[in-house]
Structures are given as C-alpha cells and as structure tokens.
CSV table of C-alpha atoms in Angstrom, one decimal:
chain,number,residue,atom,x,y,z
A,1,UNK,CA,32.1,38.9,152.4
A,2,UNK,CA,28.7,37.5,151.2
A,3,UNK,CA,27.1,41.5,151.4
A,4,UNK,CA,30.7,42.9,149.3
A,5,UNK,CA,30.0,40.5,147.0
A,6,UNK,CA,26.6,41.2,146.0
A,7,UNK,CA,27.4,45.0,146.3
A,8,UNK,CA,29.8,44.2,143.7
A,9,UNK,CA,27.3,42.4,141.2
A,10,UNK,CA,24.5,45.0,142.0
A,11,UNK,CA,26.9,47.5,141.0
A,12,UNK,CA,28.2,45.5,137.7
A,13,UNK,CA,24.5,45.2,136.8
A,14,UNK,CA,23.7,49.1,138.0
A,15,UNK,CA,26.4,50.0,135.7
A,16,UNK,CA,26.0,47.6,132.5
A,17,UNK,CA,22.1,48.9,132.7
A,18,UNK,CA,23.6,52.9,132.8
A,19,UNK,CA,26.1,52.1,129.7
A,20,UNK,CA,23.0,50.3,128.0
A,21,UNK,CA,20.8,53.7,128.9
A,22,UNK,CA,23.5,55.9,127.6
A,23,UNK,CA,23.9,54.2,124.6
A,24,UNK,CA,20.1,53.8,124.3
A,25,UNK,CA,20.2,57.6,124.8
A,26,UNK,CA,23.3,58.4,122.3
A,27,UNK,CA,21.4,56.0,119.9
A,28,UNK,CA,18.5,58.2,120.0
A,29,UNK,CA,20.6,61.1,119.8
A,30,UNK,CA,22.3,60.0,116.6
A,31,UNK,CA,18.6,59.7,114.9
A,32,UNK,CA,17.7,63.1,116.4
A,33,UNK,CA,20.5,64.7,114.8
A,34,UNK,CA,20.2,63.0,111.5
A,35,UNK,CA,16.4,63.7,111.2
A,36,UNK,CA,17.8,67.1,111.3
A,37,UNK,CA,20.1,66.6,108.7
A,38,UNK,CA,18.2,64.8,106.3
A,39,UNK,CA,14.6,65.0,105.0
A,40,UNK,CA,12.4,61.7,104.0
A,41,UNK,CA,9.4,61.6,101.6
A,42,UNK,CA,7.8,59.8,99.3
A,43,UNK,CA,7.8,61.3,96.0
A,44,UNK,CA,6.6,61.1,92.1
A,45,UNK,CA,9.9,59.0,92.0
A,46,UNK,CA,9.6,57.0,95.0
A,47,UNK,CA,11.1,57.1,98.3
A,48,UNK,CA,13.4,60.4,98.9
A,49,UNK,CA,16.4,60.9,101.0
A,50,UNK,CA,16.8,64.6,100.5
A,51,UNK,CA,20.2,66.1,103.1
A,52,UNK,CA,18.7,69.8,104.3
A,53,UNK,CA,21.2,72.0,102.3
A,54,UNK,CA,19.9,69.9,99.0
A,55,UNK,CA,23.9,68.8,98.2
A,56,UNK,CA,22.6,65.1,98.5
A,57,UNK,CA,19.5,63.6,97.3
A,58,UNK,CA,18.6,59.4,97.0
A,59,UNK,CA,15.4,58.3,95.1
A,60,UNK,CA,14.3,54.7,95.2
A,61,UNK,CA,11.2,53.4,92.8
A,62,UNK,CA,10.2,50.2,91.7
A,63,UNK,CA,7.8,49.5,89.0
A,64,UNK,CA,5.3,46.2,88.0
A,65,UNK,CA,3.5,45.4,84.9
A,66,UNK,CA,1.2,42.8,85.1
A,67,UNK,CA,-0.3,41.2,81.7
A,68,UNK,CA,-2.8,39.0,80.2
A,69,UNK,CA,-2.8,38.8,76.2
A,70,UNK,CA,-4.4,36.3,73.5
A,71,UNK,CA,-3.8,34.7,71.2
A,72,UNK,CA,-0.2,35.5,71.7
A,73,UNK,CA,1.8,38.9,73.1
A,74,UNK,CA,4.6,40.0,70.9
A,75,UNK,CA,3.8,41.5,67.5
A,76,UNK,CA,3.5,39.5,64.5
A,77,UNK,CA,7.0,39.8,62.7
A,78,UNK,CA,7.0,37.4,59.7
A,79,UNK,CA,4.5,35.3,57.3
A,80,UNK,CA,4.4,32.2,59.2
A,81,UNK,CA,3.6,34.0,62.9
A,82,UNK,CA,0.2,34.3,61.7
A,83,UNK,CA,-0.3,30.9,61.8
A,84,UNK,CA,1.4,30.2,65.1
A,85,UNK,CA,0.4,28.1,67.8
A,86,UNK,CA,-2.1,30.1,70.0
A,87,UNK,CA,-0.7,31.2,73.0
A,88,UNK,CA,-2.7,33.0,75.3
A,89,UNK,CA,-0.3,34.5,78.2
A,90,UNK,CA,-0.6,36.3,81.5
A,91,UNK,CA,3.0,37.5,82.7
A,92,UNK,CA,4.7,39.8,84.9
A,93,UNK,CA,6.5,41.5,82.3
A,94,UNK,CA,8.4,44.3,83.3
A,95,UNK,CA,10.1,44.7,86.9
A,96,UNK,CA,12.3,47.5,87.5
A,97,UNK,CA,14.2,48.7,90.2
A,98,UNK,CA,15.0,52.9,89.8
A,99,UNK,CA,17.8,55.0,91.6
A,100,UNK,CA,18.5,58.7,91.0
A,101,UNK,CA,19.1,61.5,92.3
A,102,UNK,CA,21.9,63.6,92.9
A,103,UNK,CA,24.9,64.5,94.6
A,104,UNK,CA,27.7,66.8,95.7
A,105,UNK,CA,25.5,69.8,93.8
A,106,UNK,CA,21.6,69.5,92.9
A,107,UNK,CA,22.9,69.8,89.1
A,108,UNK,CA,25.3,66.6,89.2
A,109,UNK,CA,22.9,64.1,88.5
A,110,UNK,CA,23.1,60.4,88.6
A,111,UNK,CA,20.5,57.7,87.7
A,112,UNK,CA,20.3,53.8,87.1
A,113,UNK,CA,17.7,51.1,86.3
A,114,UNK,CA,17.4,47.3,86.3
A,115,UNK,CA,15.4,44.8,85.2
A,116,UNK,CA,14.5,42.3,88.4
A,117,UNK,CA,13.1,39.5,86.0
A,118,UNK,CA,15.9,39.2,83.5
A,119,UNK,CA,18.8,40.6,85.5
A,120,UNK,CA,19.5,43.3,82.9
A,121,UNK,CA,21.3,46.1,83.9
A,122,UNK,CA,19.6,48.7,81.7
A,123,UNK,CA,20.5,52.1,82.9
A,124,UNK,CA,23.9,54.2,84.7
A,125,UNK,CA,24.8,57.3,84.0
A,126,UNK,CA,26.0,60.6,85.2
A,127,UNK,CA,24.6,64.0,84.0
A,128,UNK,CA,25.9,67.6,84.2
A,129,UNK,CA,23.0,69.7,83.8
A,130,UNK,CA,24.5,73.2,85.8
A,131,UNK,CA,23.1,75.1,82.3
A,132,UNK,CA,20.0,75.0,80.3
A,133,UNK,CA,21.3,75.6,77.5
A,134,UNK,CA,24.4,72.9,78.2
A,135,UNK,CA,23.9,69.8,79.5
A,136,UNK,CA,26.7,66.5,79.6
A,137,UNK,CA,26.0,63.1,79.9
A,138,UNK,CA,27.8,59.6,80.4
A,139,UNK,CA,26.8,56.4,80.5
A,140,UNK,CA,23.9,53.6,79.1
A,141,UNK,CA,20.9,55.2,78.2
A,142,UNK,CA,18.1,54.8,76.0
A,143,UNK,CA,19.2,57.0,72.9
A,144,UNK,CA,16.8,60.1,72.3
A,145,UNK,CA,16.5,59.3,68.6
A,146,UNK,CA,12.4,58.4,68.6
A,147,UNK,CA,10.1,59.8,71.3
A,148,UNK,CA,7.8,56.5,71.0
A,149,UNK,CA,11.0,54.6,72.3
A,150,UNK,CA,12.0,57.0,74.7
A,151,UNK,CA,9.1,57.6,76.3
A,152,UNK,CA,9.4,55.3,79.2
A,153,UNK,CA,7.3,52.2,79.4
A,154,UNK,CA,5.4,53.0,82.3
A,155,UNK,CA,4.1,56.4,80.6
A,156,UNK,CA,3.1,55.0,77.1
A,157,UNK,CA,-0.6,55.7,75.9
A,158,UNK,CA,-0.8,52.0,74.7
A,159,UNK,CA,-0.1,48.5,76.4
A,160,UNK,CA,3.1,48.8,74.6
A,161,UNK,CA,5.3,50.3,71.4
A,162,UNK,CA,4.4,50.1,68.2
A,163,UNK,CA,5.2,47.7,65.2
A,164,UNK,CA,7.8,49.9,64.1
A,165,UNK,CA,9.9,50.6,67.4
A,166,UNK,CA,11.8,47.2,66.8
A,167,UNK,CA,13.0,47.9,62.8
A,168,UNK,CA,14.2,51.6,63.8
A,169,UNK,CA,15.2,52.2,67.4
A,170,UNK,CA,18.4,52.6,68.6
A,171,UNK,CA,17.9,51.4,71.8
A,172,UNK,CA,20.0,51.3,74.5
A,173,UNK,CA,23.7,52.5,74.2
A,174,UNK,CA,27.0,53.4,76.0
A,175,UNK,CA,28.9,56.8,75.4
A,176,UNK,CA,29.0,60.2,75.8
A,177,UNK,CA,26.3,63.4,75.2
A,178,UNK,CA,26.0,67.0,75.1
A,179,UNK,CA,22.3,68.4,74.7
A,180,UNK,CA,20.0,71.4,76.0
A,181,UNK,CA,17.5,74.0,75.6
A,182,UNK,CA,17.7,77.0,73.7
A,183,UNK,CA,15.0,79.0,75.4
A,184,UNK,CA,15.5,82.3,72.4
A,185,UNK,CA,11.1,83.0,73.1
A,186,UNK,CA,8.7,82.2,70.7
A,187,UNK,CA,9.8,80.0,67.2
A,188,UNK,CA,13.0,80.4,68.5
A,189,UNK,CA,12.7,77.6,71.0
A,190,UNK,CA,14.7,74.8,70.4
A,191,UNK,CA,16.0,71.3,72.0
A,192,UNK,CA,19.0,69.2,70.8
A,193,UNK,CA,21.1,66.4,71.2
A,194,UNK,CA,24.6,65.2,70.3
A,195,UNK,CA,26.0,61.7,71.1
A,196,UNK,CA,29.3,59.6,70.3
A,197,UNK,CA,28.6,56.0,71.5
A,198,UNK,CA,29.8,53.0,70.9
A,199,UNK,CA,27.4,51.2,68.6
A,200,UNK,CA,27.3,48.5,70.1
A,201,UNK,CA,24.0,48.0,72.1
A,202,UNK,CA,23.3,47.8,75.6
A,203,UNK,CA,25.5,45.8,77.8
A,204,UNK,CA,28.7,45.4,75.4
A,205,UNK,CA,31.5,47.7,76.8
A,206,UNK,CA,33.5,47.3,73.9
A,207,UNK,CA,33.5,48.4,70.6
A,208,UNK,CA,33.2,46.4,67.2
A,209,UNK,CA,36.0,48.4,65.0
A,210,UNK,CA,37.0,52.1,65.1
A,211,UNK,CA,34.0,53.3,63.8
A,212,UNK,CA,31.4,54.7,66.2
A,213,UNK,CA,27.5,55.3,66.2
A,214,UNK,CA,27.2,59.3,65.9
A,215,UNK,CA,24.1,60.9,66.7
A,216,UNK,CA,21.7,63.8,66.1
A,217,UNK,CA,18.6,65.7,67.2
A,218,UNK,CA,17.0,68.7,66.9
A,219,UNK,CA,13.5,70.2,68.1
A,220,UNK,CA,11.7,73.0,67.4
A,221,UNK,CA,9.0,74.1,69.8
A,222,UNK,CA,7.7,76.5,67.4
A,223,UNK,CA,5.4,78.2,70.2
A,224,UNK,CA,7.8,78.6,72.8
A,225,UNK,CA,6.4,75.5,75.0
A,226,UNK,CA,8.8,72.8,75.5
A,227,UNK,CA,6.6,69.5,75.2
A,228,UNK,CA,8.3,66.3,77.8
A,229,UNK,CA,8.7,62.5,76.6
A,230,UNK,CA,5.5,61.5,77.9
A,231,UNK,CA,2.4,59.6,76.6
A,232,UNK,CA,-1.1,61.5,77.6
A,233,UNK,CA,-2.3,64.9,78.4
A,234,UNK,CA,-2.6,64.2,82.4
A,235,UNK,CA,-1.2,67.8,82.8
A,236,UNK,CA,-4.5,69.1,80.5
A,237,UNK,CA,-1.9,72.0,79.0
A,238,UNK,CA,-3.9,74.9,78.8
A,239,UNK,CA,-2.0,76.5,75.9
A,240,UNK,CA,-1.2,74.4,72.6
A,241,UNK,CA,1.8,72.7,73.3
A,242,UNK,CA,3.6,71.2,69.5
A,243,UNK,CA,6.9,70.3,68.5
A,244,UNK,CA,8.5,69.1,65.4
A,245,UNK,CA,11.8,67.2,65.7
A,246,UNK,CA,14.3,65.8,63.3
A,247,UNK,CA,17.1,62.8,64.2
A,248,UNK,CA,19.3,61.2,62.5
A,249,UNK,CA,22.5,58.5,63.0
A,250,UNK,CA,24.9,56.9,61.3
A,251,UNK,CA,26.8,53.7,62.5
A,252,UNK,CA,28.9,50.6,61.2
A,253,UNK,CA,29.0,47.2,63.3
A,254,UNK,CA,27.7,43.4,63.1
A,255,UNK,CA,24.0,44.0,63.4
A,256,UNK,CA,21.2,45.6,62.1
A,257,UNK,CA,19.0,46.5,64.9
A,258,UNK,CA,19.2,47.0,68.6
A,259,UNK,CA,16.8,45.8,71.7
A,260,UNK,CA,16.9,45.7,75.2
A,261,UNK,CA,19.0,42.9,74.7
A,262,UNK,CA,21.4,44.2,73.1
A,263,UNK,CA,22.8,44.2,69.2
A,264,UNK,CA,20.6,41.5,66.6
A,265,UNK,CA,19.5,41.2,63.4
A,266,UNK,CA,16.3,42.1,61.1
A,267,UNK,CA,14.7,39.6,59.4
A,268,UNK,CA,16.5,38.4,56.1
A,269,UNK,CA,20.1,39.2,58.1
A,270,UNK,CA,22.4,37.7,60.5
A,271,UNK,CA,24.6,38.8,62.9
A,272,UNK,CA,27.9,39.7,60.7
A,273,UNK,CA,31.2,40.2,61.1
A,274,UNK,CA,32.9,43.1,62.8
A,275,UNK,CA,32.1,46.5,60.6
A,276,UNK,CA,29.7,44.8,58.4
A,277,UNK,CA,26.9,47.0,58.2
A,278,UNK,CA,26.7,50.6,57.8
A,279,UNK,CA,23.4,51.8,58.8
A,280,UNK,CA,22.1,55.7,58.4
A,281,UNK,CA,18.9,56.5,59.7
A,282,UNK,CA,16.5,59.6,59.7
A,283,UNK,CA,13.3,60.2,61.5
A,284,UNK,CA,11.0,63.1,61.5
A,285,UNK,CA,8.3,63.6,64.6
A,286,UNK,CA,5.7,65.8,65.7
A,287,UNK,CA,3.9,65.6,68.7
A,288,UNK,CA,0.6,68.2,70.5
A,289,UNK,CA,-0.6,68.0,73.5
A,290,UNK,CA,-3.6,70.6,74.5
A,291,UNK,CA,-6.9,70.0,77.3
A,292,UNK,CA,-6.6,66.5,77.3
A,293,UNK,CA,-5.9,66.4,73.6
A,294,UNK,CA,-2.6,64.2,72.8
A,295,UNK,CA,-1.0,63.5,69.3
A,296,UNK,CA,2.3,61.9,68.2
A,297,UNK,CA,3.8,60.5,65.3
A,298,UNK,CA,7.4,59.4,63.8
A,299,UNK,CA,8.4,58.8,60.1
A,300,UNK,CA,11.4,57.0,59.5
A,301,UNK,CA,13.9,55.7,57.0
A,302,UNK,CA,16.4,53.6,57.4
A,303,UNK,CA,19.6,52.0,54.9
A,304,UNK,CA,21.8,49.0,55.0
A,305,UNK,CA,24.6,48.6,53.4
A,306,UNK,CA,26.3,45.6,53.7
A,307,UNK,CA,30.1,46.3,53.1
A,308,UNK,CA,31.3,43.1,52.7
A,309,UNK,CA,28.8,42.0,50.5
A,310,UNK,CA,29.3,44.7,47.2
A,311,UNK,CA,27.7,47.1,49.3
A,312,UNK,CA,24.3,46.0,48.7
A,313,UNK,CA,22.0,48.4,50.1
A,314,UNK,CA,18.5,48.0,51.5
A,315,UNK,CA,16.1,50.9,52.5
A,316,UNK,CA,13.2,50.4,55.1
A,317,UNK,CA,10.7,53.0,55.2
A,318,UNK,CA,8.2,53.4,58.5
A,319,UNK,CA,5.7,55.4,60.0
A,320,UNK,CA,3.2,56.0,62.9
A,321,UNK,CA,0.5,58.3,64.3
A,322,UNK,CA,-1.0,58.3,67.4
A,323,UNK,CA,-3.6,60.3,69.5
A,324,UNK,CA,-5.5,59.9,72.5
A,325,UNK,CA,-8.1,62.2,74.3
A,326,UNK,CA,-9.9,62.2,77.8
A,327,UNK,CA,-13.5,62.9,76.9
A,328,UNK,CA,-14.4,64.1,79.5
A,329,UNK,CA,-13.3,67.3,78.9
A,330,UNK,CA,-16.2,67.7,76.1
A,331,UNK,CA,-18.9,65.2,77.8
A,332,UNK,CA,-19.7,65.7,81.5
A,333,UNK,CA,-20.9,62.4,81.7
A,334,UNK,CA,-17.7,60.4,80.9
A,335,UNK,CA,-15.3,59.1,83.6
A,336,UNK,CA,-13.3,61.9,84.4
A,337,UNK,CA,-9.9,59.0,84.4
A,338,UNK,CA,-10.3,57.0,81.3
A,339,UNK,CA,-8.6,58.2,78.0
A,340,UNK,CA,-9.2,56.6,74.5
A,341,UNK,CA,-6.0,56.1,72.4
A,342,UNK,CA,-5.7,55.2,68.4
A,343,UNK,CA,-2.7,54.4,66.7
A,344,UNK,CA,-1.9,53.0,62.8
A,345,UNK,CA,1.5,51.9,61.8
A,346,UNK,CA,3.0,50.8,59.0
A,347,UNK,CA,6.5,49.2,57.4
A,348,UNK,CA,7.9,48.1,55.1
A,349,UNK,CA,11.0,45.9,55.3
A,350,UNK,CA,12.5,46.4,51.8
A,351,UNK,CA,11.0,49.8,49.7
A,352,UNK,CA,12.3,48.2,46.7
A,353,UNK,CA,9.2,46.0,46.7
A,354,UNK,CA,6.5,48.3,46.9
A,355,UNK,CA,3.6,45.1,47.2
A,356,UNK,CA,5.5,43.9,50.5
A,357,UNK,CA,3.7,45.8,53.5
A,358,UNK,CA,3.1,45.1,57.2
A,359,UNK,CA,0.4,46.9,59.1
A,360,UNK,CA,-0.9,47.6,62.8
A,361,UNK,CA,-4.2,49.8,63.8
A,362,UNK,CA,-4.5,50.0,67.8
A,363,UNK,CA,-7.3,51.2,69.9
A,364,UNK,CA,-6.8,51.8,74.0
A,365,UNK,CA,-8.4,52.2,76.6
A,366,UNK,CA,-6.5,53.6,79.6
A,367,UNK,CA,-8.0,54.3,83.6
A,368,UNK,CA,-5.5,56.1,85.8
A,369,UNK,CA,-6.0,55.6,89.2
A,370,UNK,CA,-2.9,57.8,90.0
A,371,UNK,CA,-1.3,59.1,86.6
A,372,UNK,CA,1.1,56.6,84.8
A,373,UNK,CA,2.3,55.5,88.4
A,374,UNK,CA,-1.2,52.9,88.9
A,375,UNK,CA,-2.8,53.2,85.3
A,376,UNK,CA,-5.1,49.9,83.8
A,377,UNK,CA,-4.9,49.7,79.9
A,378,UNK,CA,-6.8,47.6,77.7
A,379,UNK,CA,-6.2,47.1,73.9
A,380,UNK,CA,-7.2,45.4,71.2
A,381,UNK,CA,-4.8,45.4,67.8
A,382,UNK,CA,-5.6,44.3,64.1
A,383,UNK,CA,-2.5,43.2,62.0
A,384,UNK,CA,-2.2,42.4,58.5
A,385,UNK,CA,0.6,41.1,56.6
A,386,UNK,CA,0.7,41.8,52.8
A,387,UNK,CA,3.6,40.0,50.6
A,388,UNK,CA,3.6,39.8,46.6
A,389,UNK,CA,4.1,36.6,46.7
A,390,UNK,CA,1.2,35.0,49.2
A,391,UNK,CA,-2.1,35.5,50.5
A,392,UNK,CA,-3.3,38.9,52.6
A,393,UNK,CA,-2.8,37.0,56.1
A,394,UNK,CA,-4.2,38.8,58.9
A,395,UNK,CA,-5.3,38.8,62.7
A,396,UNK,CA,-6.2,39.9,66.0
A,397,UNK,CA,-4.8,40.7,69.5
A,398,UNK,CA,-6.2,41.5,72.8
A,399,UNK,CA,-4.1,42.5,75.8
A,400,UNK,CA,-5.1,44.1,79.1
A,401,UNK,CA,-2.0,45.4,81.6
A,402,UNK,CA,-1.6,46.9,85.4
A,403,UNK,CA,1.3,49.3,85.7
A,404,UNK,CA,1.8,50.1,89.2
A,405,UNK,CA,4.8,52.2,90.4
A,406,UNK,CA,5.8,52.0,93.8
C-alpha cells in the first residue's frame, strides 16, 4: 500500500514536471514563432516593432531636456521683466513620451506625444498619406503655419524659439487637413496645406461659436528639392536646397494667442467673450540649407479686431532671420560636430506706434554627439526693450541645454 502510494505521488510529480516542460516548451514556441512574425530594432524614432509583411509598425521614443539659464529663462515680455528678480534656474524642462507608427497599411499613419512633466496631452492624430500629392489628416497637431514653431524642439538650431514664436504662432490645434507634394520638376515643385480646425487651442474639444480657424500654406521649392522642418544642415545637402513659403489664417474666438497650453491673451488683452476677436494672420518664409550652410527666416503680420469693442483693430508686425554653419567644412581644424548659429528678431506689439520696439540677437553654439537625438547647445541672448514713453531698458541671458532622445 505504502509502495502504490508513492508510485502515485512520483507519478503526480513526473507528470506536473512534463505539463511544466510542455508548457516551458510551447512557451518557447510561441516566442519562436512571433520572432518570426515580427521584427525589433531600435530606430531614428526609438524602439521599433515592425510585423514581417510591414502591415503593422509600433515606435516608442522618449525625449529629455536638461537646462541651466541666468539671470532668468523665459524671454523678457514686458517693461518691468527687465527689472525682475534674478533667477538663475536649472530644470528639466521638456519630457516627452512619442508613439507612431502605422497600421493596417504602411500609408495609414498614426502618431501621439505627451508631456511627462506637466501631463499635457500634446499630440493624436491619424494621417492618410497613400498619395504624394494627397495626403489627410485628423487630430491635435502643431499647425504648419511657421517652420520656426513647427520645427520640433528637439531639432531647433538654438536652446529654444525665438521672441516672436509666442505673438504669432498658432500652436497646437484640433481638426481636420488635406496637404501634399506637387512634385511637377524644377520651379514647379510645390508643398501645401489646408486645415479646418476648431480655433480653440490645444486641449479644448469644443468650439467657441460657429466660426472656425481656416488655414493656408503654400511652398515653392523653386529648385526642385523639397527642404524638411528641421534646424541644421546635419545632412550637408550637396545641391542648394531653398524654399519660399507663404501662410496665412483667419479665426474668431476669446483669445488672442495660442501656447502649449492652450488659448490666452497678448499683452494689453484679456481673455474675452465667446467670438470676440477676429484675428487674420500672414507670414512669409524662406529657408537654404547647402554643405553645412543653414538659413531661415519668417515675416509676419498679424490683426485684431475686437468685435465687440467698435471693431478696434490692432496690427502687430514681426520678423526673424536665422543661420548657422559647421565650419568645419571650410577650416580643417575645427571640430567636425560643433555648429555656430545667429539669430535677430524683432516685434512690435502695436505698428501704430512706430517708437515701441522689442528686440532679440542670439548667438549658439551647438555639439552633436549623435544629430538632434544627444546634441549640447550653449547660448547667450541680448534683449532690448524700446517704448516712447521710458528709458531703452535692456539685458542679458545665458542658457546651456542637453537634449537627449532615447
């Protein structure tokens, strides 16, 4: 009885160890036969999960920027922030967490972002890009109206945007887009951009009235070469690579400029009530890139009307121009990754009064380790304020950043 007994829980062990090996086995299996399903790399956009007939593909990125500034980090925007407490900073100031991809068919496209340290969903959206010369989007998205804005943050030639990108950009909003390329050869090259979108800003689902924010873009890449929202030459183009580009959008809601936030207001404004403002803006761009050469620069214009106020119009005017170069390409002796970059902007808030005039002048430095994916940039920044009705005020910046993509 004793001997049947153990028999019996030799052979409940026996086969609780074969189910285990089996399933160990079929375990195995399983990850044999997905490995040969589905490819995994790490890519210029992260990790990759690519299926083998290319129907599916997953990409996973995150991105840190590390920075140290003094006396203070955001750009001067008013008389008194001149005179500011000093505030010297060192933050982490963008984290961002980056799926795309696409699905079902390489040309349905899908992509979001978000912003770790503020919990800011930034980017979702779905593109349709089958054609070239037809191309459908829907979503949140960073409208294409300026390349400086566009461009992302990680790829910018300076620690950050410009003193103009808060007065003009459109920022961030929901709605729906047809664009492509016309490839006709030659001068006939051309880019554009349609959009219907709620006006709103990022984040708000809903609309302010029944007007919505319509907008435009055309460019001309009058040498055949299409040039890509990017800040640098890291490609070294061999051929000159220029475009010229011309947007333009009209919209009526509560605020008068738009942020990563969302929807605020311009100095001298407040948030108003629903339809309020009617703003029309126009912009006109050029950008070069050739060996190592780079070039950019934006002109804008921008009117208020307030409509509930005797349509009482203001018109801000704004411009920038940038260029960078890696001079190494002329002096053997300089560091093959360090670039120097040089930008001067300009606005003014009201064009009425011609005396009132703020200004920025930039100079970069930039090492890339590994492109804009682990890229070190240094800058220092001279800003002046000029009003009719006070003193020149004026001052310095310094600000140093890591930008590491992972």
């Amino acid at each position: 009885m004793y001997k049947a007994s153990l028999l019996i829980r030799i052979s409940k062990k026996t086969l609780s160890g074969l189910i285990f090996l089996l399933s160990l086995n079929g375990w195995a299996q399983q990850i044999k036969d997905t490995t040969k399903l589905i490819n995994v790399r790490y890519g210029d956009k992260g990790i990759e999960l690519r299926t083998k007939d290319n129907k599916f593909l997953f990409q996973l990125q995150s991105r840190l920027q590390f920075r140290f500034s003094t006396p203070n980090d955001q750009d001067p925007l008013t008389y008194d922030d001149y005179s500011q407490d000093k505030e010297t900073t060192f933050k982490i100031n963008r984290a961002r967490l980056k799926v795309g991809g696409h699905a079902f068919e390489p040309w349905l496209k899908y992509y979001w972002e978000y912003e770790l340290s503020q919990s800011n969903l930034l980017d979702f959206r779905i593109m349709v890009e089958k054609w070239d010369w037809l191309s459908f989007k829907v979503g949140q998205w960073k409208v294409e109206y300026t390349r400086e804005r566009f461009i992302s943050s990680g790829e910018q030639q300076t620690v950050d945007r410009s003193l103009i990108n808060r007065p003009f950009t459109a920022d961030r909003q929901m709605g729906v887009e047809v664009y492509g390329h016309l490839k006709g050869g030659g001068i006939a090259d051309f880019n554009y951009w349609a959009a219907a979108l709620t006006g709103t800003g990022r984040g708000n689902t809903i609309n302010d009235d029944k007007n919505l924010m319509y907008f435009g873009r055309a460019q001309w890449n009058f040498l055949g070469r299409y040039l890509d929202f990017e800040g640098s030459d890291l490609e070294f183009h061999e051929k000159p690579t220029p475009i010229i580009a011309f947007s333009g959008l009209t919209n009526r809601s509560p605020y008068t400029r738009f942020s990563q936030s969302g929807g605020g207001s311009l100095e001298g404004y407040e948030n108003g009530l629903p339809g309020q403002y009617r703003v029309n803006q126009w912009n006109l761009e050029s950008a070069f890139m050739y060996r190592g050469f780079s070039w950019q620069s934006e002109w804008h214009t921008k009117e208020i009307v307030d409509k509930l106020n005797n349509n009482e119009t203001t018109i801000l005017k704004g411009y920038y121009v940038q260029a960078g170069y890696f001079f190494h390409n002329a002096f053997e002796w300089w560091p093959k990754h360090l670039e120097i970059a040089g930008r001067h902007a300009a606005y003014r808030p009201d064009n009425s009064i011609r005396q009132n005039l703020q200004d920025e002048t930039t100079v970069a430095f930039n090492w890339f380790f590994k492109g804009h994916k682990n890229k070190l940039t240094s800058e220092v920044s001279y800003f002046s304020f000029q009003d009719k009705t006070l003193p020149l005020e004026a001052g310095w910046r310094f600000r140093i950043q890591w930008d590491i993509s992972l």
